[in-house]
Structures are given as C-alpha cells and as structure tokens.
Amino acid sequence: PFALAALANAYETNKRYSDAIAIYDRIPMGTPLDSSIEIRKAINLNLLDRPEEAQQLLESLAQRYPDDIRPLDALGSIMRARKRYAEAVDYYTRAIALIPKPEKRHWTYWYARGTSYERLKKWPLAEADLQRALQLHPDQPLVLNYLGYSWIDQNRNLRQGMVLIEKAVALKPDDGYIVDSLGWAHYKLGNHKEAVRYLERA
C-alpha cells in the first residue's frame, strides 16, 4: 500500500490526476491509509474539475469517520477555492465543532471560515473569526494581513490595522501581497510617498 501511495503521489506531482486516482483504487481497503487515500482521491477529482464527485466522496468519508476533521477541512478548502463560500462556511463550522480545546495549530479553521464570511459580506462574523484566529496564533502573517487590510479598506481601526500589517511585513518581508497591503494602508492614511515605496517594492 505504501509503495502504491508513493506511485500515486508521483503521478500527482506530474499533474496526472486520473492516473493517480487509478493507482489509489488499487490499494485495498483496511489499511491505516484509508482516510488519507480517499482525501487524496477527492482532491484529484477536484483538480480534474469534478468537484461534485469530490464532494460526494468526502461527505461519505465524513459520515464513516464522524470524529475525523480532515474530510471536512478538505471540503471547506475545495468549496472556498471554488468561491462557494456559503458551503465552505458550513464545512468549517462542522470542523470547528470537532475541536474540543482549540490550540495554536487550529488557527487555520477560524481564518478560513473568517475569509469565507468576508467574501459573503458578513463582516461582523468574519471579524470575530479572524480575531479568534489571531488569538490562537498572534504571529501568523496571513491573519495579521487579512484583518489589518480589511479594517483599513473599510476605514475602520486605521492605526490598529496599520500595526497589524506592519507586523505581518516584518514577519514575511518578501511576500508581495502583504507588502502591497502596507502600501495600500499608507495610501489610505494619506502617506503617499510611503505608499509608492511599498507598492513599488511589492
């Protein structure tokens, strides 16, 4: 099973997703790899532009293993990438319900749901999730940037938003998207010279 899984992974690396699925199908059920294999198959189906089949596979897996957060995480990621944000929110909410005691490593679930809420224009819910993600992982550049940028873009908490983005840039100085946010923040605050400097750097 491990050799077949490695072969399937090699096909994935070469974007031969149908071949990868065929190899995964050769791995017998009942191995410790069962859940991981089904999730990989679903991800490959999505990459083949077959999201409904991927969704069906992962929903079935989530029913078979109701305490496993991974199928719900995969479902949320697929829906969010396809801009099906309402469905993504539902899956992330189900995933979060499986976390009895949130830890630092769980920040991604609140961040992902928060960004989905933001796309649905449900800002109070988005803001609460992003702040929860930041509470769990105060030095996470993605969260710092997203929350800071959102505040500044809405002309809210401008100084606090600037502090968050500056911290994100300090943590990831070579990330063009985050540096761009700092340029935009300076622009919104009327610091045009600084805005030009950071936007050109981005």
Short mmCIF file of C-alpha atoms in Angstrom, two decimals:
data_model
loop_
_atom_site.label_atom_id
_atom_site.label_comp_id
_atom_site.label_asym_id
_atom_site.label_seq_id
_atom_site.Cartn_x
_atom_site.Cartn_y
_atom_site.Cartn_z
CA PRO A 1 0.00 0.00 0.00
CA PHE A 2 2.76 2.48 0.84
CA ALA A 3 4.53 1.83 -2.46
CA LEU A 4 1.30 2.35 -4.40
CA ALA A 5 0.61 5.54 -2.46
CA ALA A 6 4.09 6.79 -3.33
CA LEU A 7 3.50 5.98 -7.00
CA ALA A 8 0.17 7.83 -6.94
CA ASN A 9 1.90 10.79 -5.37
CA ALA A 10 4.46 10.77 -8.19
CA TYR A 11 1.61 10.94 -10.71
CA GLU A 12 0.12 13.85 -8.77
CA THR A 13 3.43 15.68 -8.90
CA ASN A 14 3.30 15.37 -12.69
CA LYS A 15 -0.36 16.51 -12.75
CA ARG A 16 -1.53 13.09 -13.99
CA TYR A 17 -4.52 13.11 -11.67
CA SER A 18 -6.55 10.39 -13.40
CA ASP A 19 -3.57 8.03 -13.23
CA ALA A 20 -3.11 8.88 -9.55
CA ILE A 21 -6.76 8.00 -8.82
CA ALA A 22 -6.37 4.70 -10.69
CA ILE A 23 -3.37 3.81 -8.52
CA TYR A 24 -5.18 4.78 -5.32
CA ASP A 25 -8.04 2.49 -6.37
CA ARG A 26 -5.59 -0.43 -6.39
CA ILE A 27 -4.83 0.00 -2.69
CA PRO A 28 -7.01 -2.43 -0.70
CA MET A 29 -9.33 -1.13 1.99
CA GLY A 30 -8.48 -1.73 5.61
CA THR A 31 -5.02 -0.13 5.75
CA PRO A 32 -4.06 2.80 8.00
CA LEU A 33 -4.02 4.88 4.81
CA ASP A 34 -7.78 4.59 4.13
CA SER A 35 -8.84 8.13 5.05
CA SER A 36 -5.77 9.77 3.56
CA ILE A 37 -6.25 7.91 0.28
CA GLU A 38 -9.90 8.94 -0.01
CA ILE A 39 -8.99 12.56 0.67
CA ARG A 40 -6.24 12.50 -1.97
CA LYS A 41 -8.66 10.97 -4.49
CA ALA A 42 -11.15 13.73 -3.78
CA ILE A 43 -8.51 16.42 -4.21
CA ASN A 44 -7.53 14.87 -7.54
CA LEU A 45 -11.17 14.74 -8.65
CA ASN A 46 -11.47 18.44 -7.86
CA LEU A 47 -8.32 19.16 -9.87
CA LEU A 48 -9.94 17.28 -12.77
CA ASP A 49 -12.86 19.75 -12.46
CA ARG A 50 -15.14 17.12 -10.94
CA PRO A 51 -15.99 18.89 -7.67
CA GLU A 52 -19.36 17.22 -7.17
CA GLU A 53 -17.74 13.78 -7.19
CA ALA A 54 -15.08 15.05 -4.79
CA GLN A 55 -17.76 16.44 -2.51
CA GLN A 56 -19.72 13.17 -2.55
CA LEU A 57 -16.59 11.15 -1.73
CA LEU A 58 -15.59 13.40 1.16
CA GLU A 59 -19.13 13.58 2.56
CA SER A 60 -19.23 9.79 2.60
CA LEU A 61 -15.86 9.70 4.35
CA ALA A 62 -17.04 12.25 6.93
CA GLN A 63 -20.06 10.05 7.68
CA ARG A 64 -17.88 6.94 8.09
CA TYR A 65 -15.43 8.76 10.37
CA PRO A 66 -17.52 11.41 12.18
CA ASP A 67 -14.68 12.35 14.53
CA ASP A 68 -12.13 12.94 11.74
CA ILE A 69 -11.73 16.63 10.97
CA ARG A 70 -9.72 16.10 7.76
CA PRO A 71 -12.58 15.36 5.31
CA LEU A 72 -14.41 18.49 6.48
CA ASP A 73 -11.23 20.54 6.15
CA ALA A 74 -10.75 19.25 2.60
CA LEU A 75 -14.38 20.01 1.75
CA GLY A 76 -14.03 23.53 3.10
CA SER A 77 -10.85 24.12 1.12
CA ILE A 78 -12.40 22.87 -2.12
CA MET A 79 -15.52 24.99 -1.70
CA ARG A 80 -13.54 28.09 -0.73
CA ALA A 81 -11.24 27.70 -3.75
CA ARG A 82 -14.32 27.41 -5.98
CA LYS A 83 -15.84 30.54 -4.41
CA ARG A 84 -18.71 28.51 -2.97
CA TYR A 85 -18.28 30.38 0.27
CA ALA A 86 -21.60 29.53 1.96
CA GLU A 87 -20.83 25.82 1.63
CA ALA A 88 -17.27 26.43 2.84
CA VAL A 89 -18.63 28.15 5.96
CA ASP A 90 -20.84 25.15 6.71
CA TYR A 91 -17.95 22.71 6.43
CA TYR A 92 -15.58 24.80 8.53
CA THR A 93 -18.30 25.21 11.16
CA ARG A 94 -18.69 21.44 11.33
CA ALA A 95 -14.90 21.07 11.56
CA ILE A 96 -14.63 23.64 14.37
CA ALA A 97 -17.34 21.76 16.29
CA LEU A 98 -14.96 18.76 16.42
CA ILE A 99 -12.23 20.77 18.22
CA PRO A 100 -12.79 20.34 21.98
CA LYS A 101 -9.94 22.61 23.06
CA PRO A 102 -8.59 24.96 20.36
CA GLU A 103 -4.81 25.20 20.15
CA LYS A 104 -2.38 27.31 18.15
CA ARG A 105 -2.37 24.83 15.25
CA HIS A 106 -6.13 25.21 14.82
CA TRP A 107 -5.93 28.87 13.71
CA THR A 108 -6.44 27.83 10.07
CA TYR A 109 -10.09 26.81 10.61
CA TRP A 110 -11.16 30.18 12.00
CA TYR A 111 -9.08 32.01 9.39
CA ALA A 112 -10.61 30.02 6.53
CA ARG A 113 -14.15 30.49 7.83
CA GLY A 114 -13.48 34.16 8.52
CA THR A 115 -12.27 34.82 4.97
CA SER A 116 -15.32 32.96 3.64
CA TYR A 117 -17.63 35.12 5.77
CA GLU A 118 -15.84 38.22 4.47
CA ARG A 119 -16.49 37.14 0.88
CA LEU A 120 -20.15 36.66 1.80
CA LYS A 121 -20.14 40.27 3.11
CA LYS A 122 -20.87 39.09 6.65
CA TRP A 123 -18.20 41.26 8.21
CA PRO A 124 -19.09 41.00 11.92
CA LEU A 125 -18.84 37.20 11.70
CA ALA A 126 -15.66 37.44 9.62
CA GLU A 127 -14.05 39.87 12.06
CA ALA A 128 -14.85 37.63 15.04
CA ASP A 129 -13.29 34.59 13.33
CA LEU A 130 -10.19 36.47 12.23
CA GLN A 131 -9.69 37.83 15.73
CA ARG A 132 -10.11 34.31 17.13
CA ALA A 133 -7.51 33.02 14.67
CA LEU A 134 -5.16 35.81 15.76
CA GLN A 135 -5.79 34.96 19.40
CA LEU A 136 -4.72 31.38 18.71
CA HIS A 137 -1.68 32.38 16.61
CA PRO A 138 -0.69 36.03 17.27
CA ASP A 139 2.27 35.89 14.86
CA GLN A 140 0.51 34.44 11.83
CA PRO A 141 1.21 36.83 8.91
CA LEU A 142 -1.82 35.75 6.85
CA VAL A 143 -4.23 36.59 9.65
CA LEU A 144 -2.46 39.82 10.57
CA ASN A 145 -2.57 40.94 6.95
CA TYR A 146 -6.16 39.94 6.24
CA LEU A 147 -7.61 41.55 9.35
CA GLY A 148 -5.45 44.66 9.08
CA TYR A 149 -6.18 45.14 5.38
CA SER A 150 -9.92 44.59 5.89
CA TRP A 151 -10.05 47.22 8.62
CA ILE A 152 -8.17 49.77 6.56
CA ASP A 153 -10.16 49.04 3.41
CA GLN A 154 -13.34 49.78 5.39
CA ASN A 155 -11.84 52.93 7.00
CA ARG A 156 -12.11 51.28 10.42
CA ASN A 157 -9.42 50.90 13.09
CA LEU A 158 -6.92 52.51 10.72
CA ARG A 159 -4.00 52.80 13.15
CA GLN A 160 -4.57 49.34 14.60
CA GLY A 161 -4.85 47.91 11.11
CA MET A 162 -1.56 49.55 10.16
CA VAL A 163 0.13 47.98 13.20
CA LEU A 164 -1.10 44.52 12.19
CA ILE A 165 0.09 44.89 8.60
CA GLU A 166 3.49 46.26 9.66
CA LYS A 167 3.91 43.23 11.90
CA ALA A 168 2.93 40.92 9.02
CA VAL A 169 5.51 42.60 6.74
CA ALA A 170 8.19 42.25 9.43
CA LEU A 171 7.42 38.53 9.65
CA LYS A 172 7.23 37.99 5.85
CA PRO A 173 9.17 40.83 4.20
CA ASP A 174 9.36 39.05 0.83
CA ASP A 175 5.62 38.42 0.44
CA GLY A 176 4.41 40.76 -2.29
CA TYR A 177 0.76 40.53 -1.28
CA ILE A 178 1.48 41.56 2.30
CA VAL A 179 3.86 44.35 1.27
CA ASP A 180 1.14 45.56 -1.13
CA SER A 181 -1.28 45.77 1.80
CA LEU A 182 1.15 48.04 3.64
CA GLY A 183 1.37 50.28 0.57
CA TRP A 184 -2.42 50.46 0.40
CA ALA A 185 -2.61 51.23 4.12
CA HIS A 186 -0.21 54.16 3.72
CA TYR A 187 -2.25 55.38 0.74
CA LYS A 188 -5.48 55.27 2.74
CA LEU A 189 -3.81 57.24 5.53
CA GLY A 190 -2.53 59.86 3.08
CA ASN A 191 1.15 58.85 3.32
CA HIS A 192 1.64 58.89 -0.44
CA LYS A 193 5.44 58.74 -0.56
CA GLU A 194 5.47 55.70 1.71
CA ALA A 195 2.63 54.19 -0.32
CA VAL A 196 4.65 54.49 -3.53
CA ARG A 197 7.71 52.98 -1.87
CA TYR A 198 5.89 49.88 -0.63
CA LEU A 199 3.74 49.42 -3.73
CA GLU A 200 6.83 49.52 -5.96
CA ARG A 201 8.56 47.07 -3.63
CA ALA A 202 5.51 44.78 -3.77
#
